[in-house]
Amino acid sequence: MTRKLINFLTMLLAVLCCTAASAGDYEDGVVAYEGKDYATAFNKFKTVAVRGDAKAQANLGFMYSEGQGVAQDYPEAVRWYKLAAAQGVTGAQNNLGLMYKNGLGVIKDEAEAVRWFKLAATRGAEEAQLNLGVMYEKGQGVVQDKTEAVRWYRLAAAQGEVSAQANLAMAHALGVGAVKDYKKAYMWGKLAEAQGNIFFSLMSDIFVNGMTPQEIAEAQKMVRECEARKFKKCD
């Protein structure tokens, strides 16, 4: 439902806390969380969250959502996500979007989910870009627009988001929202597979059977070049 806490803990560690004491409590919370001492982590994050620390608020929201160190409480998770999201924490904005999309702790509202995904996506959050792409692809909370879905998948894929890479492969394989191009489909499918996604192994017949040996060799070269560029300017 939501992304792992550590994903945005890492991103947020560079942000300075408001006081030296807050910084110590937050960092102690990170250490406790990584050691799976969730009760201690929860208490440390709450100490600074109530003082207005945005990243601690986001982490507290996640722990309420997952029931880590505290009883699972979706409305309380939403409350903390909102506080962090209002301060611009993209991880909280994305997770808040997921809460609205799934109706957890709030009345299900796909349009509101899109709004929160878009706030985070426009600031470069790859998970939100993926989620926004899915909303456009399925027409959830927004007019269905598969070309716009692919645009967001491309942005997320360029940051290494594996599900976006798999979705982009399918878009190119079927020519839906993107130009039909088996070489690009092969490339994105293999890149996703290298990160543990099973998409390519399931769909490889679609790509390979429609390609000549020369096209496969060219696509394999594209994979190597895209990896060397760290997924940038590949599509």
JSON list of C-alpha atoms in Angstrom, two decimals:
[
{"chain": "A", "resi": 1, "resn": "MET", "atom": "CA", "xyz": [0.00, 0.00, 0.00]},
{"chain": "A", "resi": 2, "resn": "THR", "atom": "CA", "xyz": [2.69, 2.43, 0.96]},
{"chain": "A", "resi": 3, "resn": "ARG", "atom": "CA", "xyz": [6.40, 2.56, 0.25]},
{"chain": "A", "resi": 4, "resn": "LYS", "atom": "CA", "xyz": [8.98, 1.47, 2.76]},
{"chain": "A", "resi": 5, "resn": "LEU", "atom": "CA", "xyz": [9.80, 3.98, 5.43]},
{"chain": "A", "resi": 6, "resn": "ILE", "atom": "CA", "xyz": [13.52, 3.70, 4.73]},
{"chain": "A", "resi": 7, "resn": "ASN", "atom": "CA", "xyz": [12.98, 4.91, 1.16]},
{"chain": "A", "resi": 8, "resn": "PHE", "atom": "CA", "xyz": [12.22, 8.40, 2.31]},
{"chain": "A", "resi": 9, "resn": "LEU", "atom": "CA", "xyz": [14.19, 8.26, 5.51]},
{"chain": "A", "resi": 10, "resn": "THR", "atom": "CA", "xyz": [17.29, 8.16, 3.34]},
{"chain": "A", "resi": 11, "resn": "MET", "atom": "CA", "xyz": [16.07, 11.07, 1.23]},
{"chain": "A", "resi": 12, "resn": "LEU", "atom": "CA", "xyz": [15.18, 13.15, 4.26]},
{"chain": "A", "resi": 13, "resn": "LEU", "atom": "CA", "xyz": [18.25, 12.64, 6.41]},
{"chain": "A", "resi": 14, "resn": "ALA", "atom": "CA", "xyz": [19.94, 15.57, 4.68]},
{"chain": "A", "resi": 15, "resn": "VAL", "atom": "CA", "xyz": [17.30, 17.95, 6.02]},
{"chain": "A", "resi": 16, "resn": "LEU", "atom": "CA", "xyz": [18.41, 19.63, 9.25]},
{"chain": "A", "resi": 17, "resn": "CYS", "atom": "CA", "xyz": [16.18, 19.42, 12.30]},
{"chain": "A", "resi": 18, "resn": "CYS", "atom": "CA", "xyz": [15.10, 22.61, 14.01]},
{"chain": "A", "resi": 19, "resn": "THR", "atom": "CA", "xyz": [17.26, 22.04, 17.10]},
{"chain": "A", "resi": 20, "resn": "ALA", "atom": "CA", "xyz": [20.23, 19.91, 18.12]},
{"chain": "A", "resi": 21, "resn": "ALA", "atom": "CA", "xyz": [17.96, 17.97, 20.49]},
{"chain": "A", "resi": 22, "resn": "SER", "atom": "CA", "xyz": [15.49, 17.29, 17.70]},
{"chain": "A", "resi": 23, "resn": "ALA", "atom": "CA", "xyz": [18.27, 16.13, 15.44]},
{"chain": "A", "resi": 24, "resn": "GLY", "atom": "CA", "xyz": [19.44, 13.69, 18.09]},
{"chain": "A", "resi": 25, "resn": "ASP", "atom": "CA", "xyz": [15.97, 12.28, 18.65]},
{"chain": "A", "resi": 26, "resn": "TYR", "atom": "CA", "xyz": [15.33, 11.93, 14.93]},
{"chain": "A", "resi": 27, "resn": "GLU", "atom": "CA", "xyz": [18.63, 10.19, 14.26]},
{"chain": "A", "resi": 28, "resn": "ASP", "atom": "CA", "xyz": [18.05, 7.91, 17.26]},
{"chain": "A", "resi": 29, "resn": "GLY", "atom": "CA", "xyz": [14.68, 7.08, 15.71]},
{"chain": "A", "resi": 30, "resn": "VAL", "atom": "CA", "xyz": [16.33, 6.16, 12.43]},
{"chain": "A", "resi": 31, "resn": "VAL", "atom": "CA", "xyz": [18.81, 3.88, 14.18]},
{"chain": "A", "resi": 32, "resn": "ALA", "atom": "CA", "xyz": [16.04, 2.23, 16.19]},
{"chain": "A", "resi": 33, "resn": "TYR", "atom": "CA", "xyz": [13.89, 1.73, 13.08]},
{"chain": "A", "resi": 34, "resn": "GLU", "atom": "CA", "xyz": [16.74, 0.17, 11.13]},
{"chain": "A", "resi": 35, "resn": "GLY", "atom": "CA", "xyz": [17.28, -2.16, 14.12]},
{"chain": "A", "resi": 36, "resn": "LYS", "atom": "CA", "xyz": [13.57, -3.05, 14.03]},
{"chain": "A", "resi": 37, "resn": "ASP", "atom": "CA", "xyz": [13.01, -1.53, 17.47]},
{"chain": "A", "resi": 38, "resn": "TYR", "atom": "CA", "xyz": [9.80, 0.05, 16.28]},
{"chain": "A", "resi": 39, "resn": "ALA", "atom": "CA", "xyz": [8.50, 1.09, 19.70]},
{"chain": "A", "resi": 40, "resn": "THR", "atom": "CA", "xyz": [11.61, 3.19, 20.36]},
{"chain": "A", "resi": 41, "resn": "ALA", "atom": "CA", "xyz": [11.61, 4.55, 16.82]},
{"chain": "A", "resi": 42, "resn": "PHE", "atom": "CA", "xyz": [7.97, 5.57, 17.15]},
{"chain": "A", "resi": 43, "resn": "ASN", "atom": "CA", "xyz": [8.58, 7.42, 20.42]},
{"chain": "A", "resi": 44, "resn": "LYS", "atom": "CA", "xyz": [11.67, 9.20, 19.06]},
{"chain": "A", "resi": 45, "resn": "PHE", "atom": "CA", "xyz": [9.88, 10.32, 15.89]},
{"chain": "A", "resi": 46, "resn": "LYS", "atom": "CA", "xyz": [6.84, 11.46, 17.86]},
{"chain": "A", "resi": 47, "resn": "THR", "atom": "CA", "xyz": [9.01, 13.59, 20.14]},
{"chain": "A", "resi": 48, "resn": "VAL", "atom": "CA", "xyz": [10.12, 15.72, 17.20]},
{"chain": "A", "resi": 49, "resn": "ALA", "atom": "CA", "xyz": [6.94, 15.33, 15.11]},
{"chain": "A", "resi": 50, "resn": "VAL", "atom": "CA", "xyz": [4.88, 17.19, 17.71]},
{"chain": "A", "resi": 51, "resn": "ARG", "atom": "CA", "xyz": [7.41, 20.04, 17.46]},
{"chain": "A", "resi": 52, "resn": "GLY", "atom": "CA", "xyz": [6.64, 20.36, 13.76]},
{"chain": "A", "resi": 53, "resn": "ASP", "atom": "CA", "xyz": [9.48, 18.35, 12.20]},
{"chain": "A", "resi": 54, "resn": "ALA", "atom": "CA", "xyz": [8.12, 17.39, 8.77]},
{"chain": "A", "resi": 55, "resn": "LYS", "atom": "CA", "xyz": [10.17, 14.28, 8.14]},
{"chain": "A", "resi": 56, "resn": "ALA", "atom": "CA", "xyz": [9.36, 12.87, 11.58]},
{"chain": "A", "resi": 57, "resn": "GLN", "atom": "CA", "xyz": [5.68, 13.56, 10.89]},
{"chain": "A", "resi": 58, "resn": "ALA", "atom": "CA", "xyz": [5.93, 11.63, 7.63]},
{"chain": "A", "resi": 59, "resn": "ASN", "atom": "CA", "xyz": [7.63, 8.70, 9.34]},
{"chain": "A", "resi": 60, "resn": "LEU", "atom": "CA", "xyz": [5.06, 8.72, 12.14]},
{"chain": "A", "resi": 61, "resn": "GLY", "atom": "CA", "xyz": [2.30, 8.58, 9.54]},
{"chain": "A", "resi": 62, "resn": "PHE", "atom": "CA", "xyz": [3.94, 5.56, 7.97]},
{"chain": "A", "resi": 63, "resn": "MET", "atom": "CA", "xyz": [4.29, 3.76, 11.30]},
{"chain": "A", "resi": 64, "resn": "TYR", "atom": "CA", "xyz": [0.60, 4.34, 12.10]},
{"chain": "A", "resi": 65, "resn": "SER", "atom": "CA", "xyz": [-0.28, 3.08, 8.63]},
{"chain": "A", "resi": 66, "resn": "GLU", "atom": "CA", "xyz": [1.77, -0.09, 9.00]},
{"chain": "A", "resi": 67, "resn": "GLY", "atom": "CA", "xyz": [1.16, -0.69, 12.69]},
{"chain": "A", "resi": 68, "resn": "GLN", "atom": "CA", "xyz": [4.85, -0.51, 13.55]},
{"chain": "A", "resi": 69, "resn": "GLY", "atom": "CA", "xyz": [5.52, 0.38, 17.18]},
{"chain": "A", "resi": 70, "resn": "VAL", "atom": "CA", "xyz": [1.89, 1.39, 17.61]},
{"chain": "A", "resi": 71, "resn": "ALA", "atom": "CA", "xyz": [-1.55, -0.03, 16.86]},
{"chain": "A", "resi": 72, "resn": "GLN", "atom": "CA", "xyz": [-2.45, 0.37, 13.20]},
{"chain": "A", "resi": 73, "resn": "ASP", "atom": "CA", "xyz": [-4.58, 3.48, 12.83]},
{"chain": "A", "resi": 74, "resn": "TYR", "atom": "CA", "xyz": [-5.28, 4.75, 9.31]},
{"chain": "A", "resi": 75, "resn": "PRO", "atom": "CA", "xyz": [-7.04, 8.01, 10.31]},
{"chain": "A", "resi": 76, "resn": "GLU", "atom": "CA", "xyz": [-4.09, 8.88, 12.54]},
{"chain": "A", "resi": 77, "resn": "ALA", "atom": "CA", "xyz": [-1.70, 8.00, 9.70]},
{"chain": "A", "resi": 78, "resn": "VAL", "atom": "CA", "xyz": [-3.60, 10.39, 7.45]},
{"chain": "A", "resi": 79, "resn": "ARG", "atom": "CA", "xyz": [-3.40, 13.13, 10.06]},
{"chain": "A", "resi": 80, "resn": "TRP", "atom": "CA", "xyz": [0.37, 12.93, 10.25]},
{"chain": "A", "resi": 81, "resn": "TYR", "atom": "CA", "xyz": [0.78, 12.55, 6.50]},
{"chain": "A", "resi": 82, "resn": "LYS", "atom": "CA", "xyz": [-1.25, 15.72, 6.01]},
{"chain": "A", "resi": 83, "resn": "LEU", "atom": "CA", "xyz": [0.96, 17.67, 8.38]},
{"chain": "A", "resi": 84, "resn": "ALA", "atom": "CA", "xyz": [4.12, 16.50, 6.59]},
{"chain": "A", "resi": 85, "resn": "ALA", "atom": "CA", "xyz": [2.59, 16.90, 3.13]},
{"chain": "A", "resi": 86, "resn": "ALA", "atom": "CA", "xyz": [1.64, 20.50, 3.91]},
{"chain": "A", "resi": 87, "resn": "GLN", "atom": "CA", "xyz": [5.34, 21.13, 4.55]},
{"chain": "A", "resi": 88, "resn": "GLY", "atom": "CA", "xyz": [6.27, 19.71, 1.15]},
{"chain": "A", "resi": 89, "resn": "VAL", "atom": "CA", "xyz": [7.48, 16.21, 2.06]},
{"chain": "A", "resi": 90, "resn": "THR", "atom": "CA", "xyz": [7.00, 14.33, -1.21]},
{"chain": "A", "resi": 91, "resn": "GLY", "atom": "CA", "xyz": [6.99, 10.91, 0.45]},
{"chain": "A", "resi": 92, "resn": "ALA", "atom": "CA", "xyz": [4.08, 11.99, 2.63]},
{"chain": "A", "resi": 93, "resn": "GLN", "atom": "CA", "xyz": [2.27, 13.51, -0.36]},
{"chain": "A", "resi": 94, "resn": "ASN", "atom": "CA", "xyz": [2.63, 10.26, -2.29]},
{"chain": "A", "resi": 95, "resn": "ASN", "atom": "CA", "xyz": [1.49, 8.13, 0.64]},
{"chain": "A", "resi": 96, "resn": "LEU", "atom": "CA", "xyz": [-1.42, 10.46, 1.30]},
{"chain": "A", "resi": 97, "resn": "GLY", "atom": "CA", "xyz": [-2.42, 9.99, -2.32]},
{"chain": "A", "resi": 98, "resn": "LEU", "atom": "CA", "xyz": [-2.39, 6.23, -1.76]},
{"chain": "A", "resi": 99, "resn": "MET", "atom": "CA", "xyz": [-4.60, 6.61, 1.30]},
{"chain": "A", "resi": 100, "resn": "TYR", "atom": "CA", "xyz": [-7.16, 8.55, -0.74]},
{"chain": "A", "resi": 101, "resn": "LYS", "atom": "CA", "xyz": [-6.90, 6.13, -3.65]},
{"chain": "A", "resi": 102, "resn": "ASN", "atom": "CA", "xyz": [-7.59, 3.13, -1.42]},
{"chain": "A", "resi": 103, "resn": "GLY", "atom": "CA", "xyz": [-9.97, 4.79, 1.03]},
{"chain": "A", "resi": 104, "resn": "LEU", "atom": "CA", "xyz": [-7.80, 4.11, 4.07]},
{"chain": "A", "resi": 105, "resn": "GLY", "atom": "CA", "xyz": [-8.44, 6.50, 6.94]},
{"chain": "A", "resi": 106, "resn": "VAL", "atom": "CA", "xyz": [-10.37, 8.79, 4.62]},
{"chain": "A", "resi": 107, "resn": "ILE", "atom": "CA", "xyz": [-13.32, 8.51, 2.25]},
{"chain": "A", "resi": 108, "resn": "LYS", "atom": "CA", "xyz": [-12.04, 7.12, -1.04]},
{"chain": "A", "resi": 109, "resn": "ASP", "atom": "CA", "xyz": [-11.45, 10.00, -3.43]},
{"chain": "A", "resi": 110, "resn": "GLU", "atom": "CA", "xyz": [-9.46, 9.27, -6.56]},
{"chain": "A", "resi": 111, "resn": "ALA", "atom": "CA", "xyz": [-9.44, 12.90, -7.70]},
{"chain": "A", "resi": 112, "resn": "GLU", "atom": "CA", "xyz": [-7.88, 13.88, -4.37]},
{"chain": "A", "resi": 113, "resn": "ALA", "atom": "CA", "xyz": [-5.37, 11.04, -4.78]},
{"chain": "A", "resi": 114, "resn": "VAL", "atom": "CA", "xyz": [-4.39, 12.47, -8.17]},
{"chain": "A", "resi": 115, "resn": "ARG", "atom": "CA", "xyz": [-3.93, 15.90, -6.63]},
{"chain": "A", "resi": 116, "resn": "TRP", "atom": "CA", "xyz": [-1.47, 14.60, -4.05]},
{"chain": "A", "resi": 117, "resn": "PHE", "atom": "CA", "xyz": [0.36, 12.37, -6.52]},
{"chain": "A", "resi": 118, "resn": "LYS", "atom": "CA", "xyz": [0.75, 15.31, -8.85]},
{"chain": "A", "resi": 119, "resn": "LEU", "atom": "CA", "xyz": [2.16, 17.57, -6.14]},
{"chain": "A", "resi": 120, "resn": "ALA", "atom": "CA", "xyz": [4.89, 15.03, -5.40]},
{"chain": "A", "resi": 121, "resn": "ALA", "atom": "CA", "xyz": [5.40, 13.97, -9.02]},
{"chain": "A", "resi": 122, "resn": "THR", "atom": "CA", "xyz": [6.01, 17.51, -10.25]},
{"chain": "A", "resi": 123, "resn": "ARG", "atom": "CA", "xyz": [8.75, 17.78, -7.64]},
{"chain": "A", "resi": 124, "resn": "GLY", "atom": "CA", "xyz": [10.47, 14.71, -9.01]},
{"chain": "A", "resi": 125, "resn": "ALA", "atom": "CA", "xyz": [9.28, 11.92, -6.69]},
{"chain": "A", "resi": 126, "resn": "GLU", "atom": "CA", "xyz": [9.53, 8.80, -8.84]},
{"chain": "A", "resi": 127, "resn": "GLU", "atom": "CA", "xyz": [6.99, 6.73, -6.88]},
{"chain": "A", "resi": 128, "resn": "ALA", "atom": "CA", "xyz": [4.43, 9.50, -7.26]},
{"chain": "A", "resi": 129, "resn": "GLN", "atom": "CA", "xyz": [5.25, 9.76, -10.97]},
{"chain": "A", "resi": 130, "resn": "LEU", "atom": "CA", "xyz": [4.55, 6.04, -11.31]},
{"chain": "A", "resi": 131, "resn": "ASN", "atom": "CA", "xyz": [1.30, 6.31, -9.35]},
{"chain": "A", "resi": 132, "resn": "LEU", "atom": "CA", "xyz": [0.17, 9.33, -11.35]},
{"chain": "A", "resi": 133, "resn": "GLY", "atom": "CA", "xyz": [0.91, 7.44, -14.56]},
{"chain": "A", "resi": 134, "resn": "VAL", "atom": "CA", "xyz": [-1.27, 4.56, -13.37]},
{"chain": "A", "resi": 135, "resn": "MET", "atom": "CA", "xyz": [-4.12, 6.96, -12.60]},
{"chain": "A", "resi": 136, "resn": "TYR", "atom": "CA", "xyz": [-3.92, 8.45, -16.10]},
{"chain": "A", "resi": 137, "resn": "GLU", "atom": "CA", "xyz": [-3.67, 5.02, -17.70]},
{"chain": "A", "resi": 138, "resn": "LYS", "atom": "CA", "xyz": [-6.76, 3.71, -15.90]},
{"chain": "A", "resi": 139, "resn": "GLY", "atom": "CA", "xyz": [-8.72, 6.97, -15.88]},
{"chain": "A", "resi": 140, "resn": "GLN", "atom": "CA", "xyz": [-8.96, 7.02, -12.11]},
{"chain": "A", "resi": 141, "resn": "GLY", "atom": "CA", "xyz": [-9.64, 10.46, -10.67]},
{"chain": "A", "resi": 142, "resn": "VAL", "atom": "CA", "xyz": [-8.72, 12.02, -14.00]},
{"chain": "A", "resi": 143, "resn": "VAL", "atom": "CA", "xyz": [-9.76, 11.74, -17.65]},
{"chain": "A", "resi": 144, "resn": "GLN", "atom": "CA", "xyz": [-8.07, 8.65, -19.10]},
{"chain": "A", "resi": 145, "resn": "ASP", "atom": "CA", "xyz": [-5.02, 9.67, -21.12]},
{"chain": "A", "resi": 146, "resn": "LYS", "atom": "CA", "xyz": [-2.56, 6.92, -21.95]},
{"chain": "A", "resi": 147, "resn": "THR", "atom": "CA", "xyz": [-0.14, 9.32, -23.62]},
{"chain": "A", "resi": 148, "resn": "GLU", "atom": "CA", "xyz": [0.02, 11.33, -20.41]},
{"chain": "A", "resi": 149, "resn": "ALA", "atom": "CA", "xyz": [0.44, 8.09, -18.47]},
{"chain": "A", "resi": 150, "resn": "VAL", "atom": "CA", "xyz": [3.47, 7.23, -20.57]},
{"chain": "A", "resi": 151, "resn": "ARG", "atom": "CA", "xyz": [4.92, 10.69, -20.01]},
{"chain": "A", "resi": 152, "resn": "TRP", "atom": "CA", "xyz": [4.91, 10.11, -16.27]},
{"chain": "A", "resi": 153, "resn": "TYR", "atom": "CA", "xyz": [6.21, 6.56, -16.67]},
{"chain": "A", "resi": 154, "resn": "ARG", "atom": "CA", "xyz": [9.16, 7.92, -18.65]},
{"chain": "A", "resi": 155, "resn": "LEU", "atom": "CA", "xyz": [10.04, 10.38, -15.90]},
{"chain": "A", "resi": 156, "resn": "ALA", "atom": "CA", "xyz": [9.89, 7.67, -13.25]},
{"chain": "A", "resi": 157, "resn": "ALA", "atom": "CA", "xyz": [11.72, 5.11, -15.41]},
{"chain": "A", "resi": 158, "resn": "ALA", "atom": "CA", "xyz": [14.57, 7.57, -15.93]},
{"chain": "A", "resi": 159, "resn": "GLN", "atom": "CA", "xyz": [15.01, 7.59, -12.16]},
{"chain": "A", "resi": 160, "resn": "GLY", "atom": "CA", "xyz": [15.19, 3.80, -12.04]},
{"chain": "A", "resi": 161, "resn": "GLU", "atom": "CA", "xyz": [11.61, 3.14, -10.91]},
{"chain": "A", "resi": 162, "resn": "VAL", "atom": "CA", "xyz": [11.28, -0.52, -11.90]},
{"chain": "A", "resi": 163, "resn": "SER", "atom": "CA", "xyz": [7.49, -0.74, -12.24]},
{"chain": "A", "resi": 164, "resn": "ALA", "atom": "CA", "xyz": [7.51, 2.34, -14.46]},
{"chain": "A", "resi": 165, "resn": "GLN", "atom": "CA", "xyz": [10.15, 0.69, -16.63]},
{"chain": "A", "resi": 166, "resn": "ALA", "atom": "CA", "xyz": [7.95, -2.41, -16.98]},
{"chain": "A", "resi": 167, "resn": "ASN", "atom": "CA", "xyz": [4.90, -0.27, -17.79]},
{"chain": "A", "resi": 168, "resn": "LEU", "atom": "CA", "xyz": [6.90, 1.63, -20.38]},
{"chain": "A", "resi": 169, "resn": "ALA", "atom": "CA", "xyz": [7.98, -1.65, -21.96]},
{"chain": "A", "resi": 170, "resn": "MET", "atom": "CA", "xyz": [4.35, -2.70, -22.30]},
{"chain": "A", "resi": 171, "resn": "ALA", "atom": "CA", "xyz": [3.36, 0.68, -23.76]},
{"chain": "A", "resi": 172, "resn": "HIS", "atom": "CA", "xyz": [6.00, 0.32, -26.48]},
{"chain": "A", "resi": 173, "resn": "ALA", "atom": "CA", "xyz": [5.16, -3.35, -27.08]},
{"chain": "A", "resi": 174, "resn": "LEU", "atom": "CA", "xyz": [1.48, -2.59, -27.66]},
{"chain": "A", "resi": 175, "resn": "GLY", "atom": "CA", "xyz": [1.85, 0.90, -29.10]},
{"chain": "A", "resi": 176, "resn": "VAL", "atom": "CA", "xyz": [-0.55, 2.30, -26.50]},
{"chain": "A", "resi": 177, "resn": "GLY", "atom": "CA", "xyz": [0.34, 5.81, -25.38]},
{"chain": "A", "resi": 178, "resn": "ALA", "atom": "CA", "xyz": [3.70, 5.45, -27.11]},
{"chain": "A", "resi": 179, "resn": "VAL", "atom": "CA", "xyz": [5.04, 4.54, -30.54]},
{"chain": "A", "resi": 180, "resn": "LYS", "atom": "CA", "xyz": [5.04, 0.78, -31.06]},
{"chain": "A", "resi": 181, "resn": "ASP", "atom": "CA", "xyz": [8.70, -0.14, -30.88]},
{"chain": "A", "resi": 182, "resn": "TYR", "atom": "CA", "xyz": [9.83, -3.64, -29.95]},
{"chain": "A", "resi": 183, "resn": "LYS", "atom": "CA", "xyz": [13.42, -2.56, -29.42]},
{"chain": "A", "resi": 184, "resn": "LYS", "atom": "CA", "xyz": [12.42, 0.00, -26.81]},
{"chain": "A", "resi": 185, "resn": "ALA", "atom": "CA", "xyz": [10.01, -2.51, -25.30]},
{"chain": "A", "resi": 186, "resn": "TYR", "atom": "CA", "xyz": [12.83, -5.05, -25.10]},
{"chain": "A", "resi": 187, "resn": "MET", "atom": "CA", "xyz": [15.18, -2.47, -23.58]},
{"chain": "A", "resi": 188, "resn": "TRP", "atom": "CA", "xyz": [12.83, -1.33, -20.83]},
{"chain": "A", "resi": 189, "resn": "GLY", "atom": "CA", "xyz": [11.70, -4.88, -20.15]},
{"chain": "A", "resi": 190, "resn": "LYS", "atom": "CA", "xyz": [15.27, -6.10, -19.71]},
{"chain": "A", "resi": 191, "resn": "LEU", "atom": "CA", "xyz": [16.15, -3.10, -17.52]},
{"chain": "A", "resi": 192, "resn": "ALA", "atom": "CA", "xyz": [13.17, -3.86, -15.29]},
{"chain": "A", "resi": 193, "resn": "GLU", "atom": "CA", "xyz": [14.11, -7.54, -15.20]},
{"chain": "A", "resi": 194, "resn": "ALA", "atom": "CA", "xyz": [17.65, -6.66, -14.07]},
{"chain": "A", "resi": 195, "resn": "GLN", "atom": "CA", "xyz": [16.07, -4.98, -11.04]},
{"chain": "A", "resi": 196, "resn": "GLY", "atom": "CA", "xyz": [14.02, -8.03, -10.14]},
{"chain": "A", "resi": 197, "resn": "ASN", "atom": "CA", "xyz": [10.81, -7.42, -12.09]},
{"chain": "A", "resi": 198, "resn": "ILE", "atom": "CA", "xyz": [9.44, -10.56, -13.79]},
{"chain": "A", "resi": 199, "resn": "PHE", "atom": "CA", "xyz": [7.72, -8.60, -16.54]},
{"chain": "A", "resi": 200, "resn": "PHE", "atom": "CA", "xyz": [10.22, -9.40, -19.28]},
{"chain": "A", "resi": 201, "resn": "SER", "atom": "CA", "xyz": [10.32, -13.12, -18.57]},
{"chain": "A", "resi": 202, "resn": "LEU", "atom": "CA", "xyz": [6.52, -13.24, -18.81]},
{"chain": "A", "resi": 203, "resn": "MET", "atom": "CA", "xyz": [6.25, -11.07, -21.92]},
{"chain": "A", "resi": 204, "resn": "SER", "atom": "CA", "xyz": [9.45, -11.89, -23.78]},
{"chain": "A", "resi": 205, "resn": "ASP", "atom": "CA", "xyz": [7.63, -13.80, -26.53]},
{"chain": "A", "resi": 206, "resn": "ILE", "atom": "CA", "xyz": [5.79, -10.62, -27.51]},
{"chain": "A", "resi": 207, "resn": "PHE", "atom": "CA", "xyz": [9.09, -8.82, -28.02]},
{"chain": "A", "resi": 208, "resn": "VAL", "atom": "CA", "xyz": [11.44, -11.49, -29.32]},
{"chain": "A", "resi": 209, "resn": "ASN", "atom": "CA", "xyz": [9.08, -13.18, -31.77]},
{"chain": "A", "resi": 210, "resn": "GLY", "atom": "CA", "xyz": [8.45, -9.86, -33.46]},
{"chain": "A", "resi": 211, "resn": "MET", "atom": "CA", "xyz": [12.13, -8.97, -33.85]},
{"chain": "A", "resi": 212, "resn": "THR", "atom": "CA", "xyz": [14.91, -9.99, -36.21]},
{"chain": "A", "resi": 213, "resn": "PRO", "atom": "CA", "xyz": [18.26, -11.18, -34.79]},
{"chain": "A", "resi": 214, "resn": "GLN", "atom": "CA", "xyz": [19.74, -7.81, -35.81]},
{"chain": "A", "resi": 215, "resn": "GLU", "atom": "CA", "xyz": [16.99, -5.92, -33.97]},
{"chain": "A", "resi": 216, "resn": "ILE", "atom": "CA", "xyz": [17.57, -8.03, -30.86]},
{"chain": "A", "resi": 217, "resn": "ALA", "atom": "CA", "xyz": [21.30, -7.25, -31.01]},
{"chain": "A", "resi": 218, "resn": "GLU", "atom": "CA", "xyz": [20.51, -3.55, -31.38]},
{"chain": "A", "resi": 219, "resn": "ALA", "atom": "CA", "xyz": [18.10, -3.71, -28.45]},
{"chain": "A", "resi": 220, "resn": "GLN", "atom": "CA", "xyz": [20.72, -5.43, -26.29]},
{"chain": "A", "resi": 221, "resn": "LYS", "atom": "CA", "xyz": [23.11, -2.62, -27.12]},
{"chain": "A", "resi": 222, "resn": "MET", "atom": "CA", "xyz": [20.43, -0.11, -26.11]},
{"chain": "A", "resi": 223, "resn": "VAL", "atom": "CA", "xyz": [20.12, -1.88, -22.76]},
{"chain": "A", "resi": 224, "resn": "ARG", "atom": "CA", "xyz": [23.87, -1.58, -22.11]},
{"chain": "A", "resi": 225, "resn": "GLU", "atom": "CA", "xyz": [23.94, 2.07, -23.15]},
{"chain": "A", "resi": 226, "resn": "CYS", "atom": "CA", "xyz": [20.93, 2.96, -21.03]},
{"chain": "A", "resi": 227, "resn": "GLU", "atom": "CA", "xyz": [22.46, 1.26, -17.99]},
{"chain": "A", "resi": 228, "resn": "ALA", "atom": "CA", "xyz": [25.66, 3.22, -18.55]},
{"chain": "A", "resi": 229, "resn": "ARG", "atom": "CA", "xyz": [23.66, 6.45, -18.60]},
{"chain": "A", "resi": 230, "resn": "LYS", "atom": "CA", "xyz": [21.83, 5.38, -15.42]},
{"chain": "A", "resi": 231, "resn": "PHE", "atom": "CA", "xyz": [18.51, 5.29, -17.30]},
{"chain": "A", "resi": 232, "resn": "LYS", "atom": "CA", "xyz": [18.75, 8.89, -18.50]},
{"chain": "A", "resi": 233, "resn": "LYS", "atom": "CA", "xyz": [17.82, 9.88, -22.07]},
{"chain": "A", "resi": 234, "resn": "CYS", "atom": "CA", "xyz": [17.01, 6.30, -23.04]},
{"chain": "A", "resi": 235, "resn": "ASP", "atom": "CA", "xyz": [13.51, 6.71, -24.46]}
]
